[in-house]
Amino acid sequence: MILVFGSLNIDLVAAVPVIPGPGRTVLAPSYQTHFGGKGANQAVAAARIAGPGQVRMAGRIGRDGFGDRAIENLRANNVDADLVVRSDEPTGCAFITVDHAGENAITVASGANMTTSAGDLPAGLFGPDTVLVLQMEVPFAQALEAARRTRAEFGTVIWNLAPVPEQMTRDMVAALLAVTDYLLVNEHEAMDAAAAIGFAPSDYESAAADLARTGDLTCIVTAGAQGALAVTADDTRLRAPAPRITPVDTTGAGDTFVGAFAAMLSEKAPLQTALQVGCDAAAQKCLTRGAQAGMPMRAAIPSLA
Ligand code: RIB
């Protein structure tokens, strides 16, 4: 069973000619409403590949219409939402601008996500077949607790260190590495995490090696058009190329990789296959606007054909 413990958002998205810097205003003709939140995105990406009955989501939403829609969307995508709990805070909302090249800038109003609690996870939920998927949009201590409980029952922990918090301390990264089996990061997150625990890597590959060795885990770096790299604790290195595409919206591409990777891990696929499926799924997502709309179903992934 894949259990995603994380955030659910509604994304308000404007297509802009250029992403505004501080003090600047740009006009967009309109905006679109999409389903988002790194946790929910990863759950949907995993379920599109793993199929019905394989993915559960735990998190918090508000007692509002956005919350209703977020739950309906999970269920429509074959994600079990019974562990998504109502909070007194409003459902999380992300304000996203996307430019001509498909690049984005995101501000997340966390709302209910910051009330997410590992106490919502019942005893007996975890087992050796649990693949727990975590990110950084809910309280860190609660994610850590979920990871510890998973490991105590011999489950597997995937931690996507995104977004990197403003104040990421050495202790935080050390605690995270201690309970993680697969650390998933992009190039910048890899460098930031390695720096936080005292390394000064020259590039993301060295950073991944530092993190893998320190945490006795496998570190996977997603590097956009450069594909993905995995470095194991014993310094075995695997790579997967990214399909060549012209992206229209990269929002949720990293989440698509994480969800696809979790689906492959859950069915005990080789690491090389999990990397390639992640790259193929993430590339396909980038061809459609919105975090979740372009996430492929299993049959559409070339490396699984
Ligand atoms: O990773 C993309 C996601 O980040 C968006 O869907 C947005 O909700 C933010 O959480």
Short mmCIF file of C-alpha atoms and ligand atoms in Angstrom, two decimals:
data_model
loop_
_atom_site.label_atom_id
_atom_site.label_comp_id
_atom_site.label_asym_id
_atom_site.label_seq_id
_atom_site.Cartn_x
_atom_site.Cartn_y
_atom_site.Cartn_z
CA MET A 1 0.00 0.00 0.00
CA ILE A 2 1.22 3.48 -0.87
CA LEU A 3 0.39 5.99 1.87
CA VAL A 4 0.86 9.66 1.04
CA PHE A 5 1.00 11.85 4.15
CA GLY A 6 0.98 15.43 2.99
CA SER A 7 -0.64 18.52 1.58
CA LEU A 8 -3.78 19.14 -0.43
CA ASN A 9 -4.25 22.49 -2.19
CA ILE A 10 -6.42 24.17 -4.71
CA ASP A 11 -4.15 25.87 -7.29
CA LEU A 12 -5.14 29.25 -8.76
CA VAL A 13 -3.06 29.56 -11.90
CA ALA A 14 -2.39 32.57 -14.15
CA ALA A 15 -0.47 32.33 -17.43
CA VAL A 16 1.78 35.40 -17.56
CA PRO A 17 4.20 36.82 -20.15
CA VAL A 18 6.86 37.03 -17.45
CA ILE A 19 6.90 35.98 -13.79
CA PRO A 20 6.88 39.25 -11.79
CA GLY A 21 9.78 40.15 -9.51
CA PRO A 22 9.45 42.10 -6.23
CA GLY A 23 7.40 45.28 -6.61
CA ARG A 24 6.21 44.36 -10.14
CA THR A 25 2.69 43.67 -11.41
CA VAL A 26 1.86 41.76 -14.59
CA LEU A 27 -1.52 41.25 -16.20
CA ALA A 28 -2.86 37.81 -17.13
CA PRO A 29 -6.01 37.45 -19.24
CA SER A 30 -7.64 35.10 -16.71
CA TYR A 31 -6.89 32.31 -14.27
CA GLN A 32 -7.63 28.61 -13.98
CA THR A 33 -8.46 26.51 -10.93
CA HIS A 34 -6.65 23.18 -10.65
CA PHE A 35 -6.18 20.48 -8.03
CA GLY A 36 -2.79 20.61 -6.34
CA GLY A 37 -0.72 20.27 -3.22
CA LYS A 38 2.42 18.18 -3.39
CA GLY A 39 0.87 15.39 -1.34
CA ALA A 40 -2.32 15.15 -3.37
CA ASN A 41 -0.38 15.45 -6.63
CA GLN A 42 1.89 12.58 -5.65
CA ALA A 43 -1.07 10.44 -4.58
CA VAL A 44 -2.86 10.99 -7.89
CA ALA A 45 0.31 10.35 -9.92
CA ALA A 46 0.87 7.07 -8.05
CA ALA A 47 -2.75 5.93 -8.42
CA ARG A 48 -2.82 6.58 -12.17
CA ILE A 49 -0.01 4.03 -12.48
CA ALA A 50 -0.70 1.65 -9.60
CA GLY A 51 -4.47 1.49 -10.23
CA PRO A 52 -7.46 1.27 -7.86
CA GLY A 53 -7.04 0.14 -4.25
CA GLN A 54 -3.32 0.86 -4.04
CA VAL A 55 -3.02 4.44 -2.76
CA ARG A 56 -4.26 6.17 0.42
CA MET A 57 -3.89 9.83 1.30
CA ALA A 58 -3.73 11.32 4.79
CA GLY A 59 -3.85 15.07 5.38
CA ARG A 60 -6.06 17.97 6.41
CA ILE A 61 -8.51 20.19 4.52
CA GLY A 62 -10.89 22.94 5.60
CA ARG A 63 -14.64 22.81 6.14
CA ASP A 64 -15.15 24.58 2.83
CA GLY A 65 -15.98 24.03 -0.82
CA PHE A 66 -12.33 23.73 -1.83
CA GLY A 67 -12.00 20.89 0.69
CA ASP A 68 -15.07 19.13 -0.71
CA ARG A 69 -13.65 19.32 -4.21
CA ALA A 70 -10.20 18.13 -3.12
CA ILE A 71 -11.73 15.00 -1.57
CA GLU A 72 -13.95 14.34 -4.61
CA ASN A 73 -10.92 14.66 -6.85
CA LEU A 74 -8.89 12.12 -4.88
CA ARG A 75 -11.74 9.62 -5.00
CA ALA A 76 -12.26 10.21 -8.72
CA ASN A 77 -8.60 9.29 -9.15
CA ASN A 78 -8.86 6.05 -7.16
CA VAL A 79 -7.12 7.45 -4.09
CA ASP A 80 -8.63 6.39 -0.76
CA ALA A 81 -9.34 9.69 1.05
CA ASP A 82 -10.77 8.29 4.30
CA LEU A 83 -7.74 9.56 6.25
CA VAL A 84 -8.18 13.15 5.03
CA VAL A 85 -9.51 15.04 8.05
CA ARG A 86 -11.41 18.37 8.28
CA SER A 87 -9.68 21.22 10.11
CA ASP A 88 -10.90 24.60 11.39
CA GLU A 89 -8.38 26.26 9.04
CA PRO A 90 -9.25 26.80 5.36
CA THR A 91 -8.15 24.37 2.67
CA GLY A 92 -4.64 25.12 1.40
CA CYS A 93 -4.44 27.35 -1.66
CA ALA A 94 -1.53 27.89 -4.06
CA PHE A 95 -1.12 31.04 -6.17
CA ILE A 96 0.82 30.09 -9.28
CA THR A 97 2.16 32.06 -12.23
CA VAL A 98 3.34 30.16 -15.30
CA ASP A 99 5.37 31.82 -18.07
CA HIS A 100 5.76 31.08 -21.80
CA ALA A 101 8.52 28.52 -21.17
CA GLY A 102 6.34 26.57 -18.72
CA GLU A 103 8.38 27.74 -15.71
CA ASN A 104 6.45 28.70 -12.60
CA ALA A 105 6.54 30.63 -9.34
CA ILE A 106 4.35 29.39 -6.48
CA THR A 107 3.12 30.88 -3.21
CA VAL A 108 1.33 28.42 -0.94
CA ALA A 109 -1.17 29.62 1.69
CA SER A 110 -0.91 26.49 3.84
CA GLY A 111 -4.12 26.79 5.88
CA ALA A 112 -5.32 23.35 6.99
CA ASN A 113 -2.12 21.65 5.81
CA MET A 114 -0.28 23.10 8.82
CA THR A 115 -2.68 21.27 11.16
CA THR A 116 -1.83 17.88 9.62
CA SER A 117 -1.15 15.36 12.38
CA ALA A 118 0.42 11.91 12.52
CA GLY A 119 -2.18 11.30 15.21
CA ASP A 120 -4.70 10.91 12.37
CA LEU A 121 -2.91 7.71 11.31
CA PRO A 122 -4.50 4.73 13.10
CA ALA A 123 -2.46 2.02 14.81
CA GLY A 124 -2.19 -0.99 12.52
CA LEU A 125 -2.03 1.13 9.36
CA PHE A 126 1.63 0.39 8.72
CA GLY A 127 3.28 -2.85 7.71
CA PRO A 128 6.22 -4.20 5.70
CA ASP A 129 4.40 -3.46 2.44
CA THR A 130 3.77 0.20 3.34
CA VAL A 131 5.47 2.71 1.05
CA LEU A 132 5.13 6.05 2.87
CA VAL A 133 5.50 9.18 0.73
CA LEU A 134 6.37 12.49 2.44
CA GLN A 135 7.08 16.06 1.35
CA MET A 136 7.68 19.38 3.17
CA GLU A 137 4.29 21.13 3.04
CA VAL A 138 2.99 19.79 6.39
CA PRO A 139 4.57 20.15 9.86
CA PHE A 140 7.99 18.53 9.80
CA ALA A 141 7.63 16.89 13.22
CA GLN A 142 4.43 15.16 12.09
CA ALA A 143 6.02 13.85 8.90
CA LEU A 144 8.95 12.61 10.97
CA GLU A 145 6.58 10.79 13.31
CA ALA A 146 4.83 9.11 10.35
CA ALA A 147 8.22 8.03 9.01
CA ARG A 148 9.31 6.60 12.37
CA ARG A 149 6.10 4.61 12.68
CA THR A 150 6.51 3.25 9.15
CA ARG A 151 10.09 2.17 9.81
CA ALA A 152 9.10 0.58 13.12
CA GLU A 153 6.85 -1.75 11.09
CA PHE A 154 9.56 -2.37 8.45
CA GLY A 155 7.88 -0.25 5.79
CA THR A 156 9.68 1.94 3.25
CA VAL A 157 9.96 5.75 3.45
CA ILE A 158 10.24 8.00 0.40
CA TRP A 159 10.86 11.62 1.38
CA ASN A 160 10.62 14.37 -1.23
CA LEU A 161 12.50 17.31 0.32
CA ALA A 162 10.35 19.95 -1.37
CA PRO A 163 9.89 22.77 -0.88
CA VAL A 164 13.12 23.36 1.04
CA PRO A 165 12.14 25.31 4.18
CA GLU A 166 13.53 28.82 4.69
CA GLN A 167 15.20 27.66 7.91
CA MET A 168 16.53 24.18 7.17
CA THR A 169 18.82 23.21 10.03
CA ARG A 170 21.47 20.53 10.26
CA ASP A 171 19.34 18.74 12.88
CA MET A 172 16.31 18.66 10.57
CA VAL A 173 18.22 17.14 7.70
CA ALA A 174 19.99 14.66 9.97
CA ALA A 175 16.65 13.55 11.46
CA LEU A 176 15.11 13.21 8.01
CA LEU A 177 18.02 11.18 6.65
CA ALA A 178 17.86 8.83 9.64
CA VAL A 179 14.30 7.69 8.81
CA THR A 180 14.40 7.77 5.00
CA ASP A 181 15.06 4.99 2.50
CA TYR A 182 14.74 7.05 -0.70
CA LEU A 183 15.43 10.78 -0.66
CA LEU A 184 13.99 12.51 -3.74
CA VAL A 185 15.25 16.01 -4.55
CA ASN A 186 15.89 18.31 -7.47
CA GLU A 187 19.36 19.75 -8.16
CA HIS A 188 18.90 22.77 -5.87
CA GLU A 189 17.34 20.78 -3.05
CA ALA A 190 20.23 18.31 -3.19
CA MET A 191 22.79 21.11 -2.87
CA ASP A 192 20.82 22.81 -0.06
CA ALA A 193 20.41 19.59 1.95
CA ALA A 194 24.08 18.65 1.59
CA ALA A 195 25.12 22.16 2.65
CA ALA A 196 22.81 22.01 5.68
CA ILE A 197 24.69 19.00 7.05
CA GLY A 198 28.09 20.56 6.46
CA PHE A 199 29.20 19.50 2.98
CA ALA A 200 30.27 21.89 0.23
CA PRO A 201 29.55 19.83 -2.90
CA SER A 202 30.65 21.17 -6.27
CA ASP A 203 27.59 19.81 -8.08
CA TYR A 204 24.36 17.93 -7.46
CA GLU A 205 25.91 14.54 -8.16
CA SER A 206 28.45 15.05 -5.36
CA ALA A 207 25.64 16.34 -3.14
CA ALA A 208 23.61 13.19 -3.83
CA ALA A 209 26.61 11.02 -2.95
CA ASP A 210 27.15 12.96 0.31
CA LEU A 211 23.48 12.56 1.27
CA ALA A 212 23.32 8.87 0.33
CA ARG A 213 26.46 8.02 2.29
CA THR A 214 25.46 10.08 5.33
CA GLY A 215 21.93 8.72 5.51
CA ASP A 216 22.74 5.16 4.38
CA LEU A 217 19.99 5.60 1.81
CA THR A 218 19.40 6.04 -1.91
CA CYS A 219 19.33 9.65 -3.11
CA ILE A 220 17.51 10.41 -6.34
CA VAL A 221 17.98 13.72 -8.09
CA THR A 222 15.51 14.86 -10.73
CA ALA A 223 17.24 17.26 -13.08
CA GLY A 224 14.59 18.28 -15.61
CA ALA A 225 15.78 17.82 -19.18
CA GLN A 226 18.91 16.06 -17.87
CA GLY A 227 16.81 13.18 -16.54
CA ALA A 228 17.29 11.52 -13.17
CA LEU A 229 20.23 10.21 -11.18
CA ALA A 230 20.21 7.69 -8.32
CA VAL A 231 23.14 7.29 -5.95
CA THR A 232 23.00 4.43 -3.45
CA ALA A 233 24.69 4.30 -0.05
CA ASP A 234 27.52 2.17 -1.52
CA ASP A 235 27.93 4.76 -4.31
CA THR A 236 26.36 2.79 -7.14
CA ARG A 237 25.11 5.36 -9.67
CA LEU A 238 22.20 4.87 -12.08
CA ARG A 239 20.85 7.32 -14.61
CA ALA A 240 17.68 7.65 -16.68
CA PRO A 241 17.28 10.08 -19.58
CA ALA A 242 14.35 12.48 -19.84
CA PRO A 243 12.24 12.32 -23.02
CA ARG A 244 12.75 15.41 -25.20
CA ILE A 245 9.66 17.59 -24.94
CA THR A 246 8.58 21.20 -25.22
CA PRO A 247 6.92 21.87 -21.84
CA VAL A 248 3.82 24.04 -21.50
CA ASP A 249 3.63 23.78 -17.70
CA THR A 250 6.18 22.16 -15.38
CA THR A 251 3.96 22.54 -12.28
CA GLY A 252 3.70 19.14 -10.61
CA ALA A 253 6.41 17.50 -12.74
CA GLY A 254 8.48 16.66 -9.67
CA ASP A 255 5.38 15.34 -7.92
CA THR A 256 4.59 13.16 -10.93
CA PHE A 257 8.08 11.67 -10.73
CA VAL A 258 7.65 10.98 -7.00
CA GLY A 259 4.24 9.33 -7.43
CA ALA A 260 5.38 7.21 -10.36
CA PHE A 261 8.53 6.21 -8.49
CA ALA A 262 6.46 5.19 -5.44
CA ALA A 263 4.16 3.09 -7.63
CA MET A 264 7.15 1.26 -9.07
CA LEU A 265 8.74 0.74 -5.67
CA SER A 266 5.47 -0.59 -4.32
CA GLU A 267 5.44 -3.29 -6.99
CA LYS A 268 9.12 -4.01 -6.32
CA ALA A 269 10.34 -2.91 -9.74
CA PRO A 270 14.13 -2.51 -10.21
CA LEU A 271 15.51 0.93 -9.33
CA GLN A 272 16.46 1.55 -12.98
CA THR A 273 12.86 0.93 -14.06
CA ALA A 274 11.50 3.18 -11.32
CA LEU A 275 13.81 5.99 -12.45
CA GLN A 276 12.80 5.67 -16.09
CA VAL A 277 9.08 5.45 -15.37
CA GLY A 278 9.43 8.56 -13.19
CA CYS A 279 11.16 10.47 -16.00
CA ASP A 280 8.63 9.35 -18.64
CA ALA A 281 5.63 10.22 -16.44
CA ALA A 282 7.04 13.62 -15.44
CA ALA A 283 7.76 14.56 -19.07
CA GLN A 284 4.22 13.68 -20.13
CA LYS A 285 2.75 15.79 -17.33
CA CYS A 286 4.58 18.85 -18.67
CA LEU A 287 2.59 18.73 -21.92
CA THR A 288 -0.65 19.75 -20.16
CA ARG A 289 -1.53 22.75 -17.99
CA GLY A 290 -2.26 22.12 -14.30
CA ALA A 291 -0.41 19.98 -11.78
CA GLN A 292 -2.50 16.84 -12.18
CA ALA A 293 -4.27 17.03 -15.55
CA GLY A 294 -1.36 15.66 -17.59
CA MET A 295 -0.29 12.89 -15.22
CA PRO A 296 -0.30 9.74 -17.36
CA MET A 297 -2.16 6.50 -16.81
CA ARG A 298 -0.02 3.36 -16.73
CA ALA A 299 -0.84 2.37 -20.34
CA ALA A 300 0.53 5.68 -21.63
CA ILE A 301 4.02 5.21 -20.19
CA PRO A 302 6.47 3.92 -22.83
CA SER A 303 8.84 2.30 -20.32
CA LEU A 304 5.95 0.17 -19.01
CA ALA A 305 4.64 -0.90 -22.42
O1 RIB B 1 4.52 20.86 -6.79
C1 RIB B 1 3.47 21.61 -7.27
C2 RIB B 1 2.51 21.96 -6.19
O2 RIB B 1 3.15 22.81 -5.26
C3 RIB B 1 1.29 22.73 -6.63
O3 RIB B 1 0.23 21.88 -7.02
C4 RIB B 1 0.99 23.62 -5.45
O4 RIB B 1 -0.23 23.31 -4.83
C5 RIB B 1 2.17 23.49 -4.51
O5 RIB B 1 1.88 22.71 -3.42
#
